[in-house]
Short mmCIF file of C-alpha atoms in Angstrom, two decimals:
data_model
loop_
_atom_site.label_atom_id
_atom_site.label_comp_id
_atom_site.label_asym_id
_atom_site.label_seq_id
_atom_site.Cartn_x
_atom_site.Cartn_y
_atom_site.Cartn_z
CA MET A 1 28.43 -8.64 16.42
CA SER A 2 25.37 -7.47 14.48
CA ARG A 3 23.55 -6.58 17.71
CA LEU A 4 26.43 -4.50 18.98
CA VAL A 5 27.10 -2.90 15.59
CA PRO A 6 23.87 -3.17 13.56
CA HIS A 7 25.13 -0.80 10.84
CA PRO A 8 28.88 -1.48 10.55
CA LEU A 9 29.46 0.42 7.30
CA MET A 10 27.71 3.53 8.60
CA SER A 11 29.55 3.32 11.92
CA ALA A 12 32.93 2.88 10.22
CA THR A 13 32.24 5.79 7.85
CA LEU A 14 31.18 8.00 10.73
CA LEU A 15 34.31 7.09 12.71
CA LEU A 16 36.51 7.81 9.69
CA ALA A 17 34.84 11.19 9.15
CA TRP A 18 35.23 11.97 12.86
CA LEU A 19 38.94 11.20 12.75
CA LEU A 20 39.44 13.25 9.58
CA LEU A 21 37.66 16.29 11.03
CA THR A 22 39.35 16.32 14.44
CA ARG A 23 42.90 16.19 15.66
CA PHE A 24 43.95 12.61 16.05
CA SER A 25 44.48 11.44 19.60
CA VAL A 26 43.53 8.35 21.55
CA GLY A 27 40.78 10.28 23.32
CA MET A 28 39.30 11.54 20.05
CA ALA A 29 39.48 8.06 18.54
CA LEU A 30 37.63 6.59 21.54
CA LEU A 31 35.05 9.38 21.50
CA GLY A 32 34.57 8.95 17.75
CA ALA A 33 34.14 5.19 18.18
CA ALA A 34 31.55 5.77 20.91
CA VAL A 35 29.62 8.24 18.75
CA ALA A 36 29.77 5.85 15.78
CA LEU A 37 28.50 2.91 17.85
CA ILE A 38 25.70 4.97 19.42
CA ALA A 39 24.65 6.28 16.01
CA GLY A 40 24.54 2.72 14.65
CA LEU A 41 22.48 1.56 17.62
CA ALA A 42 20.15 4.55 17.20
CA MET A 43 19.49 3.52 13.59
CA ALA A 44 18.43 -0.01 14.54
CA PRO A 45 14.91 0.88 15.80
CA LEU A 46 14.19 2.75 12.56
CA GLY A 47 14.01 -0.56 10.73
CA MET A 48 16.46 0.48 8.05
CA PRO A 49 18.32 -2.59 6.79
CA ALA A 50 22.10 -2.48 6.98
CA VAL A 51 23.89 -1.53 3.78
CA ARG A 52 25.07 -4.51 1.77
CA ILE A 53 27.72 -3.68 -0.80
CA ARG A 54 27.73 -6.39 -3.46
CA ASN A 55 30.71 -5.19 -5.54
CA TRP A 56 33.47 -3.07 -3.99
CA THR A 57 35.36 -2.61 -7.27
CA LYS A 58 32.28 -0.90 -8.71
CA VAL A 59 32.24 1.44 -5.68
CA ILE A 60 35.79 2.54 -6.50
CA ARG A 61 34.88 2.98 -10.17
CA LEU A 62 31.80 5.03 -9.24
CA LEU A 63 33.89 7.26 -6.95
CA GLY A 64 36.29 7.92 -9.81
CA ILE A 65 33.51 8.73 -12.27
CA VAL A 66 31.76 11.03 -9.80
CA SER A 67 35.01 12.83 -8.96
CA VAL A 68 35.71 13.55 -12.62
CA ASP A 69 32.10 14.60 -13.26
CA VAL A 70 32.08 17.00 -10.29
CA VAL A 71 35.28 18.69 -11.51
CA ARG A 72 33.92 18.96 -15.06
CA SER A 73 30.62 20.35 -13.79
CA ASN A 74 32.41 22.91 -11.63
CA ILE A 75 34.31 24.16 -14.67
CA ALA A 76 31.15 24.24 -16.81
CA VAL A 77 29.15 26.13 -14.18
CA VAL A 78 31.94 28.68 -13.68
CA ARG A 79 32.05 29.30 -17.45
CA LEU A 80 28.27 29.60 -17.56
CA ILE A 81 28.17 32.07 -14.67
CA LEU A 82 30.98 34.16 -16.13
CA SER A 83 29.17 34.35 -19.48
CA GLY A 84 26.34 36.33 -17.88
CA PRO A 85 22.80 35.91 -16.58
CA ASP A 86 21.23 35.45 -20.02
CA ALA A 87 23.23 32.29 -20.65
CA CYS A 88 21.99 30.68 -17.41
CA ALA A 89 18.32 31.45 -17.98
CA ALA A 90 18.29 30.31 -21.58
CA ARG A 91 18.85 26.58 -20.96
CA ALA A 92 17.79 25.96 -17.37
CA SER A 93 15.14 23.25 -17.37
CA PHE A 94 13.51 20.36 -15.55
CA LEU A 95 14.19 16.81 -16.64
CA GLU A 96 12.15 13.69 -15.80
CA LEU A 97 13.77 10.25 -15.81
CA ASP A 98 12.36 6.76 -15.38
CA MET A 99 14.63 4.96 -12.94
CA SER A 100 15.17 1.23 -12.45
CA LEU A 101 16.68 1.77 -8.99
CA ARG A 102 14.42 0.80 -6.10
CA ASP A 103 16.90 0.20 -3.27
CA ARG A 104 16.72 3.00 -0.69
CA HIS A 105 20.46 3.07 -0.19
CA ALA A 106 21.16 3.25 -3.92
CA LEU A 107 18.63 6.06 -4.33
CA THR A 108 20.23 7.93 -1.44
CA VAL A 109 23.67 7.65 -3.04
CA LEU A 110 22.23 8.80 -6.38
CA ALA A 111 20.62 11.80 -4.66
CA VAL A 112 23.97 12.72 -3.10
CA ILE A 113 25.76 12.36 -6.44
CA ILE A 114 23.24 14.47 -8.34
CA THR A 115 22.99 17.16 -5.68
CA SER A 116 26.76 17.41 -5.21
CA THR A 117 27.31 17.83 -8.93
CA PRO A 118 27.15 21.56 -9.67
CA GLY A 119 24.34 22.53 -12.02
CA THR A 120 21.99 19.68 -11.09
CA THR A 121 19.46 19.38 -8.30
CA TRP A 122 17.30 16.44 -7.22
CA VAL A 123 13.77 17.88 -7.13
CA GLU A 124 11.39 14.96 -6.66
CA TYR A 125 11.22 11.18 -6.73
CA ASP A 126 8.04 9.11 -6.97
CA PRO A 127 8.74 5.65 -5.49
CA GLU A 128 5.62 4.11 -7.03
CA SER A 129 6.44 4.99 -10.62
CA GLY A 130 10.22 5.27 -10.23
CA ARG A 131 10.10 8.73 -11.80
CA LEU A 132 12.84 11.19 -10.89
CA MET A 133 12.68 14.92 -11.55
CA LEU A 134 15.86 16.98 -11.76
CA HIS A 135 16.54 20.65 -12.31
CA VAL A 136 19.46 21.21 -14.65
CA LEU A 137 21.11 24.61 -14.92
CA ASP A 138 22.40 24.10 -18.46
CA LEU A 139 20.35 21.44 -20.25
CA ILE A 140 21.71 21.22 -23.78
CA ASP A 141 20.56 17.70 -24.71
CA ALA A 142 17.99 15.94 -22.50
CA ALA A 143 18.44 12.55 -24.17
CA TYR A 144 22.21 12.69 -23.71
CA LEU A 145 21.96 13.62 -20.01
CA THR A 146 19.36 10.91 -19.42
CA ARG A 147 21.64 8.34 -21.05
CA GLN A 148 24.62 9.57 -19.01
CA ILE A 149 22.75 9.22 -15.70
CA HIS A 150 21.49 5.75 -16.59
CA GLU A 151 24.83 4.46 -17.91
CA ARG A 152 27.29 6.21 -15.58
CA TYR A 153 25.45 6.17 -12.27
CA GLU A 154 22.35 3.98 -12.27
CA ALA A 155 23.99 0.94 -13.87
CA LEU A 156 26.85 0.98 -11.34
CA LEU A 157 24.49 1.57 -8.41
CA LEU A 158 22.41 -1.42 -9.52
CA GLU A 159 25.55 -3.57 -9.51
CA ILE A 160 26.65 -2.22 -6.13
CA PHE A 161 23.39 -2.46 -4.19
CA GLU A 162 20.90 -4.72 -5.97
#
């Protein structure tokens, strides 16, 4: 099975996304399955190991936390934008964090979380030192945000992937 579907989680996710974005029919399901299988086979020569989820309950918890954080960030960014350009420029800053994460999949998920949260952008990551640089639109307390990222995201990602 692993030769035919070397990346089952990626293939299943791709098929699910395909079915959600198209009208459901048998033909679309078959085409989506073919695309998902071909994409999984195309990933095999890249030498990327298949994703191994160690704790599915933590995945669900992380999804809930991220969903709430994205909604809160959307509200905060809207308020900031409506308060005028001076408010945005006053507290925009770069933040450097020392990360314990080393797994490529976990880092990819963290990059997606940070980038999809309004007001934060993943700028740079140094794999040798584990140093992550972010740009934050409204940085009020650097120590608090650092603690939040470590406790809310990094800790769960460590339990999920490593």
